[in-house]
């Protein structure tokens, strides 16, 4: 009996101990609802993350008095099922918070339930920017909204030089939410969004194929995809079937798909080869690697049929951090006591009446928002009920069945190959060189141009307008071929430009009807009305036209000028004899003349010439110099004669050139225009002609001309006739027309001007047409080489000479023209004194080899003087005899007659 009592006492003590232990170790359950689409990749990742987060948190915080109890519900991607699950959780489990829902469209209704019951709704997967409005005070967006990534996408588009993109998104709150922000970001960098392809949320394969076929018929080849992972997978599978994943196409996916790229089906990833993606970047660490291992193990347990290659994404990290934030807030607030106070009176409704208001909902919401810490997904900060942080975006390129990193984007540094913090930001196409190379669709390394003329679409519609000046453009209808045939300089330039485009271009000509005398403005306006894809004619670039079309670079000269008759002017200038030589030439010749004379005088003076001896003075020097040039026989030394001979050669050439130039000026007549200023025509009330249907009439009216003084003409022959018979005094035309007129009628007319600046002739295209840039490059290639010269020779007679009013061959002779001769005489003249000094030194050495005394030197000087005296006496006698002979001859002549 004693033994049995002891056993009973032991059992009672054991039961009490166990009860005590359970009482001490048991925590209050904090019920939390979790609503996810468990059939989607995001839902699967999120479910594993929140379950793992609960385990890890309470393993690290065993002493907490509260514990989150998760109630997971599957919305199956339906807004109705998500709302039903929320009501069931609030009604049956009295949940004090709801994690989710997953989709932005589900948040709208469920957040209203949260407002009524004062239960916080925390979502780390709903990213629509419109979910942060004041109408949802109990909703917390524990993730950045989609607007955070639009600047990185815009930088990517700008880096590769694309000017147009097409936005492809599904017709949901998630898809539509990013569009305004994306359009604004692209507009800031001058990138157009000409079309938005909206995919229905319930789209089938046939619907996707129809939408993609519409995109193929357009010119734009850059697509930004913002869709759910399910719809994105279907889109790219069908795009590959239609050949839209080949060379020339460019695709960019937003973070919604790029963040979970590793969880997509391998077949889908393979179909996405060449796609660029923007995803949130997370720095690697040992703690994150350990978490990833545990997460992968749990994920495979929850999804045994999934591929083991799936990895923990940023979405999973946001979910993990959200659970930790909620668990901390629950411990601080405690379990809520609820009341059965009816919420509102609703007829025929029982479910809402049974729900209760959370007494600690507001406090829990406040605690969650104020909870800040460094999580695995980065800094966790829900200020203003939204995740706020300057995130780093990673740019990825899908290759094979995986992806590779090509760079990063930050607000401070923009695009860069390596993640840097120096704040040096590259923009535009310069940033492209700072990224890793990209493998584009079709396994191409060539950057897609971003647009092309679709092969499945219509031909390029080229509007042409016949000009009254057929050398530029002439059109006529071919009745046999039922096609428009065109010819002229403008057409040849257009067709040559098309040949130089980096892609084939199929086009057809459409004639513009000019029977009702419609103007060029009307013709250009048809491009704006999208009746033509490009207008080809002799169209002048004008400001008012540029408001609704874009122009290529001009293919002709720019400006407006006048054609006026010319008159002959006879030269009547009293100083004309100075014109053959330039001022520098006159000054240089005089200086060189004086310099040569001084050197010759110096040489003779040193040689002892008696004609240059005597007291030195400037007058004596000048007189001696001119006498030397006049009487060359007075030179006794060899060197002065050499210097003088060289100077005479220069003077002879100079005189011959002067004579030829002066004769040309006297015989050539100068042509001058009868009118030099358009204002002079306006003041005198003269009649002026202009090209019919052009903008020149409005220009002349702006200058001040009376419309009654303006006459329009259609052809160049009409202009010539009017000028010849005096109907008009001048013609105002674009310079290309004037050039053609003077080539035909080069006698008696000249151009005055330009009197007005214009941009020249060009082709007109629709606003922001990508073809405009390519055509401009091709035109620059033509006008910058010999091609434009050959084309103008074909249509304009270049052998004709225009009267430009200048003198041919009558320019003044410049100093540079005689530089060689002046250099020669200068060198000879300058070197001669030094040669003379050396010669005198040599003679002295020869005369005094043995250091002879002064007597011998004096004797030598006396001998020299005697010889000179004898020579001078002989010359004097010879001159006297010559004079006597002349006198005798004159006397005999007089006696004879």
CSV table of N, CA and C in Angstrom, one decimal, residues 299-373:
chain,number,residue,atom,x,y,z
A,299,UNK,N,12.5,25.6,-48.9
A,299,UNK,CA,11.7,25.7,-50.2
A,299,UNK,C,11.5,24.4,-50.9
A,300,UNK,N,12.6,23.6,-50.9
A,300,UNK,CA,12.4,22.3,-51.6
A,300,UNK,C,11.5,21.3,-50.8
A,301,UNK,N,11.5,21.5,-49.5
A,301,UNK,CA,10.5,20.7,-48.7
A,301,UNK,C,9.1,21.1,-49.0
A,302,UNK,N,8.8,22.4,-49.2
A,302,UNK,CA,7.5,22.9,-49.4
A,302,UNK,C,7.1,22.7,-50.9
A,303,UNK,N,8.1,22.7,-51.8
A,303,UNK,CA,7.8,22.6,-53.2
A,303,UNK,C,8.7,21.5,-53.8
A,304,UNK,N,8.5,20.2,-53.5
A,304,UNK,CA,9.4,19.2,-54.0
A,304,UNK,C,9.4,19.0,-55.5
A,305,UNK,N,8.5,19.5,-56.2
A,305,UNK,CA,8.5,19.4,-57.7
A,305,UNK,C,9.2,20.6,-58.4
A,306,UNK,N,9.7,21.6,-57.6
A,306,UNK,CA,10.4,22.7,-58.2
A,306,UNK,C,11.8,22.4,-58.4
A,307,UNK,N,12.5,23.2,-59.3
A,307,UNK,CA,13.9,23.0,-59.6
A,307,UNK,C,14.7,23.4,-58.4
A,308,UNK,N,15.8,22.7,-58.1
A,308,UNK,CA,16.6,23.0,-57.0
A,308,UNK,C,17.5,24.3,-57.3
A,309,UNK,N,17.4,24.8,-58.5
A,309,UNK,CA,18.2,26.0,-58.8
A,309,UNK,C,17.6,27.3,-58.3
A,310,UNK,N,16.4,27.3,-57.8
A,310,UNK,CA,15.7,28.5,-57.3
A,310,UNK,C,16.5,29.1,-56.2
A,311,UNK,N,16.6,30.4,-56.1
A,311,UNK,CA,17.4,31.1,-55.1
A,311,UNK,C,16.5,32.1,-54.4
A,312,UNK,N,17.0,32.5,-53.2
A,312,UNK,CA,16.3,33.5,-52.4
A,312,UNK,C,16.5,34.8,-53.1
A,313,UNK,N,15.3,35.5,-53.4
A,313,UNK,CA,15.3,36.8,-54.1
A,313,UNK,C,15.1,37.9,-53.1
A,314,UNK,N,15.1,39.1,-53.6
A,314,UNK,CA,14.9,40.3,-52.8
A,314,UNK,C,13.5,40.3,-52.2
A,315,UNK,N,12.5,39.7,-52.9
A,315,UNK,CA,11.1,39.6,-52.4
A,315,UNK,C,11.1,38.8,-51.2
A,316,UNK,N,11.8,37.6,-51.2
A,316,UNK,CA,11.9,36.8,-50.0
A,316,UNK,C,12.5,37.5,-48.8
A,317,UNK,N,13.5,38.3,-49.1
A,317,UNK,CA,14.2,39.1,-48.0
A,317,UNK,C,13.3,40.2,-47.4
A,318,UNK,N,12.5,40.8,-48.3
A,318,UNK,CA,11.5,41.8,-47.8
A,318,UNK,C,10.5,41.1,-46.9
A,319,UNK,N,10.0,39.9,-47.3
A,319,UNK,CA,9.1,39.2,-46.5
A,319,UNK,C,9.7,38.7,-45.2
A,320,UNK,N,11.0,38.3,-45.2
A,320,UNK,CA,11.7,37.9,-44.0
A,320,UNK,C,11.8,39.1,-43.0
A,321,UNK,N,12.2,40.3,-43.5
A,321,UNK,CA,12.3,41.4,-42.7
A,321,UNK,C,11.0,41.9,-42.1
A,322,UNK,N,9.9,41.8,-42.9
A,322,UNK,CA,8.6,42.2,-42.5
A,322,UNK,C,8.2,41.4,-41.3
A,323,UNK,N,8.4,40.1,-41.3
A,323,UNK,CA,8.0,39.2,-40.2
A,323,UNK,C,8.8,39.6,-38.9
A,324,UNK,N,10.0,39.9,-39.0
A,324,UNK,CA,10.8,40.3,-37.9
A,324,UNK,C,10.3,41.7,-37.3
A,325,UNK,N,9.9,42.6,-38.2
A,325,UNK,CA,9.4,43.9,-37.7
A,325,UNK,C,8.1,43.7,-37.0
A,326,UNK,N,7.2,42.8,-37.6
A,326,UNK,CA,5.9,42.6,-37.0
A,326,UNK,C,6.0,41.8,-35.7
A,327,UNK,N,7.0,40.9,-35.6
A,327,UNK,CA,7.2,40.2,-34.3
A,327,UNK,C,7.6,41.1,-33.2
A,328,UNK,N,8.5,42.0,-33.5
A,328,UNK,CA,9.0,43.0,-32.5
A,328,UNK,C,7.8,43.9,-32.1
A,329,UNK,N,7.0,44.3,-33.0
A,329,UNK,CA,5.9,45.2,-32.7
A,329,UNK,C,4.9,44.4,-31.8
A,330,UNK,N,4.6,43.2,-32.1
A,330,UNK,CA,3.7,42.4,-31.4
A,330,UNK,C,4.1,42.2,-29.9
A,331,UNK,N,5.4,42.0,-29.7
A,331,UNK,CA,5.9,41.8,-28.4
A,331,UNK,C,5.8,43.1,-27.6
A,332,UNK,N,5.9,44.2,-28.3
A,332,UNK,CA,5.8,45.5,-27.6
A,332,UNK,C,4.4,45.9,-27.3
A,333,UNK,N,3.5,45.6,-28.2
A,333,UNK,CA,2.1,45.9,-28.0
A,333,UNK,C,1.3,44.9,-27.2
A,334,UNK,N,1.6,43.6,-27.4
A,334,UNK,CA,0.9,42.6,-26.8
A,334,UNK,C,-0.4,42.1,-27.5
A,335,UNK,N,-1.0,41.1,-27.0
A,335,UNK,CA,-2.2,40.6,-27.7
A,335,UNK,C,-3.4,41.5,-27.5
A,336,UNK,N,-4.2,41.7,-28.5
A,336,UNK,CA,-5.3,42.6,-28.5
A,336,UNK,C,-6.5,42.0,-27.9
A,337,UNK,N,-7.2,42.8,-27.1
A,337,UNK,CA,-8.6,42.4,-26.6
A,337,UNK,C,-9.6,42.9,-27.5
A,338,UNK,N,-10.5,42.1,-28.0
A,338,UNK,CA,-11.5,42.6,-29.0
A,338,UNK,C,-12.8,42.8,-28.3
A,339,UNK,N,-13.7,43.5,-29.0
A,339,UNK,CA,-15.0,43.8,-28.5
A,339,UNK,C,-16.0,43.4,-29.6
A,340,UNK,N,-17.2,43.0,-29.1
A,340,UNK,CA,-18.2,42.5,-30.1
A,340,UNK,C,-19.2,43.6,-30.5
A,341,UNK,N,-18.7,44.9,-30.4
A,341,UNK,CA,-19.5,46.0,-30.9
A,341,UNK,C,-19.7,45.9,-32.4
A,342,UNK,N,-21.0,46.0,-32.8
A,342,UNK,CA,-21.2,45.9,-34.3
A,342,UNK,C,-20.5,47.1,-35.0
A,343,UNK,N,-20.0,46.8,-36.2
A,343,UNK,CA,-19.3,47.8,-36.9
A,343,UNK,C,-20.2,48.8,-37.6
A,344,UNK,N,-21.2,48.3,-38.3
A,344,UNK,CA,-22.1,49.1,-39.0
A,344,UNK,C,-23.4,48.3,-39.4
A,345,UNK,N,-24.4,49.0,-39.8
A,345,UNK,CA,-25.6,48.3,-40.1
A,345,UNK,C,-25.7,48.1,-41.6
A,346,UNK,N,-25.7,46.9,-42.0
A,346,UNK,CA,-25.7,46.6,-43.4
A,346,UNK,C,-26.8,45.5,-43.7
A,347,UNK,N,-27.7,45.8,-44.5
A,347,UNK,CA,-28.8,44.9,-44.8
A,347,UNK,C,-28.4,43.7,-45.5
A,348,UNK,N,-29.0,42.5,-45.1
A,348,UNK,CA,-28.6,41.2,-45.7
A,348,UNK,C,-27.2,40.9,-45.6
A,349,UNK,N,-26.5,41.3,-44.5
A,349,UNK,CA,-25.1,41.0,-44.3
A,349,UNK,C,-24.9,40.5,-42.9
A,350,UNK,N,-24.2,39.4,-42.8
A,350,UNK,CA,-24.0,38.8,-41.5
A,350,UNK,C,-22.5,38.7,-41.2
A,351,UNK,N,-21.6,38.6,-42.3
A,351,UNK,CA,-20.2,38.4,-42.1
A,351,UNK,C,-19.5,39.6,-41.5
A,352,UNK,N,-19.9,40.8,-42.0
A,352,UNK,CA,-19.2,42.0,-41.5
A,352,UNK,C,-19.7,42.4,-40.1
A,353,UNK,N,-21.0,42.0,-39.8
A,353,UNK,CA,-21.5,42.3,-38.5
A,353,UNK,C,-20.8,41.5,-37.4
A,354,UNK,N,-20.3,40.3,-37.8
A,354,UNK,CA,-19.6,39.5,-36.8
A,354,UNK,C,-18.2,39.8,-36.6
A,355,UNK,N,-17.6,40.7,-37.4
A,355,UNK,CA,-16.2,41.1,-37.2
A,355,UNK,C,-16.1,42.1,-36.1
A,356,UNK,N,-14.9,42.2,-35.5
A,356,UNK,CA,-14.8,43.1,-34.3
A,356,UNK,C,-13.6,44.0,-34.6
A,357,UNK,N,-13.6,45.1,-33.8
A,357,UNK,CA,-12.6,46.1,-33.9
A,357,UNK,C,-11.4,45.8,-33.0
A,358,UNK,N,-10.2,45.9,-33.5
A,358,UNK,CA,-9.0,45.6,-32.7
A,358,UNK,C,-8.7,46.8,-31.8
A,359,UNK,N,-8.6,46.6,-30.5
A,359,UNK,CA,-8.3,47.7,-29.6
A,359,UNK,C,-6.9,48.2,-29.6
A,360,UNK,N,-6.0,47.4,-30.2
A,360,UNK,CA,-4.6,47.8,-30.2
A,360,UNK,C,-4.1,48.0,-31.7
A,361,UNK,N,-5.0,48.0,-32.6
A,361,UNK,CA,-4.6,48.1,-34.0
A,361,UNK,C,-3.8,49.4,-34.3
A,362,UNK,N,-4.3,50.5,-33.8
A,362,UNK,CA,-3.6,51.8,-34.1
A,362,UNK,C,-2.2,51.8,-33.4
A,363,UNK,N,-2.1,51.3,-32.2
A,363,UNK,CA,-0.8,51.2,-31.5
A,363,UNK,C,0.1,50.3,-32.3
A,364,UNK,N,-0.4,49.2,-32.7
A,364,UNK,CA,0.4,48.2,-33.5
A,364,UNK,C,0.9,48.8,-34.8
A,365,UNK,N,0.0,49.6,-35.5
A,365,UNK,CA,0.4,50.2,-36.7
A,365,UNK,C,1.6,51.2,-36.4
A,366,UNK,N,1.4,52.0,-35.4
A,366,UNK,CA,2.4,53.0,-35.0
A,366,UNK,C,3.7,52.4,-34.7
A,367,UNK,N,3.7,51.3,-34.0
A,367,UNK,CA,4.9,50.6,-33.6
A,367,UNK,C,5.6,50.0,-34.8
A,368,UNK,N,4.9,49.4,-35.8
A,368,UNK,CA,5.5,48.9,-37.0
A,368,UNK,C,6.2,50.0,-37.8
A,369,UNK,N,5.5,51.1,-37.9
A,369,UNK,CA,6.1,52.2,-38.7
A,369,UNK,C,7.3,52.8,-38.1
A,370,UNK,N,7.4,52.8,-36.8
A,370,UNK,CA,8.5,53.4,-36.1
A,370,UNK,C,9.7,52.4,-35.9
A,371,UNK,N,9.4,51.1,-36.3
A,371,UNK,CA,10.4,50.1,-36.2
A,371,UNK,C,11.5,50.2,-37.3
A,372,UNK,N,12.7,50.5,-37.0
A,372,UNK,CA,13.8,50.7,-37.9
A,372,UNK,C,15.0,49.8,-37.5
A,373,UNK,N,15.5,49.1,-38.5
A,373,UNK,CA,16.6,48.2,-38.3
A,373,UNK,C,17.3,47.9,-39.6
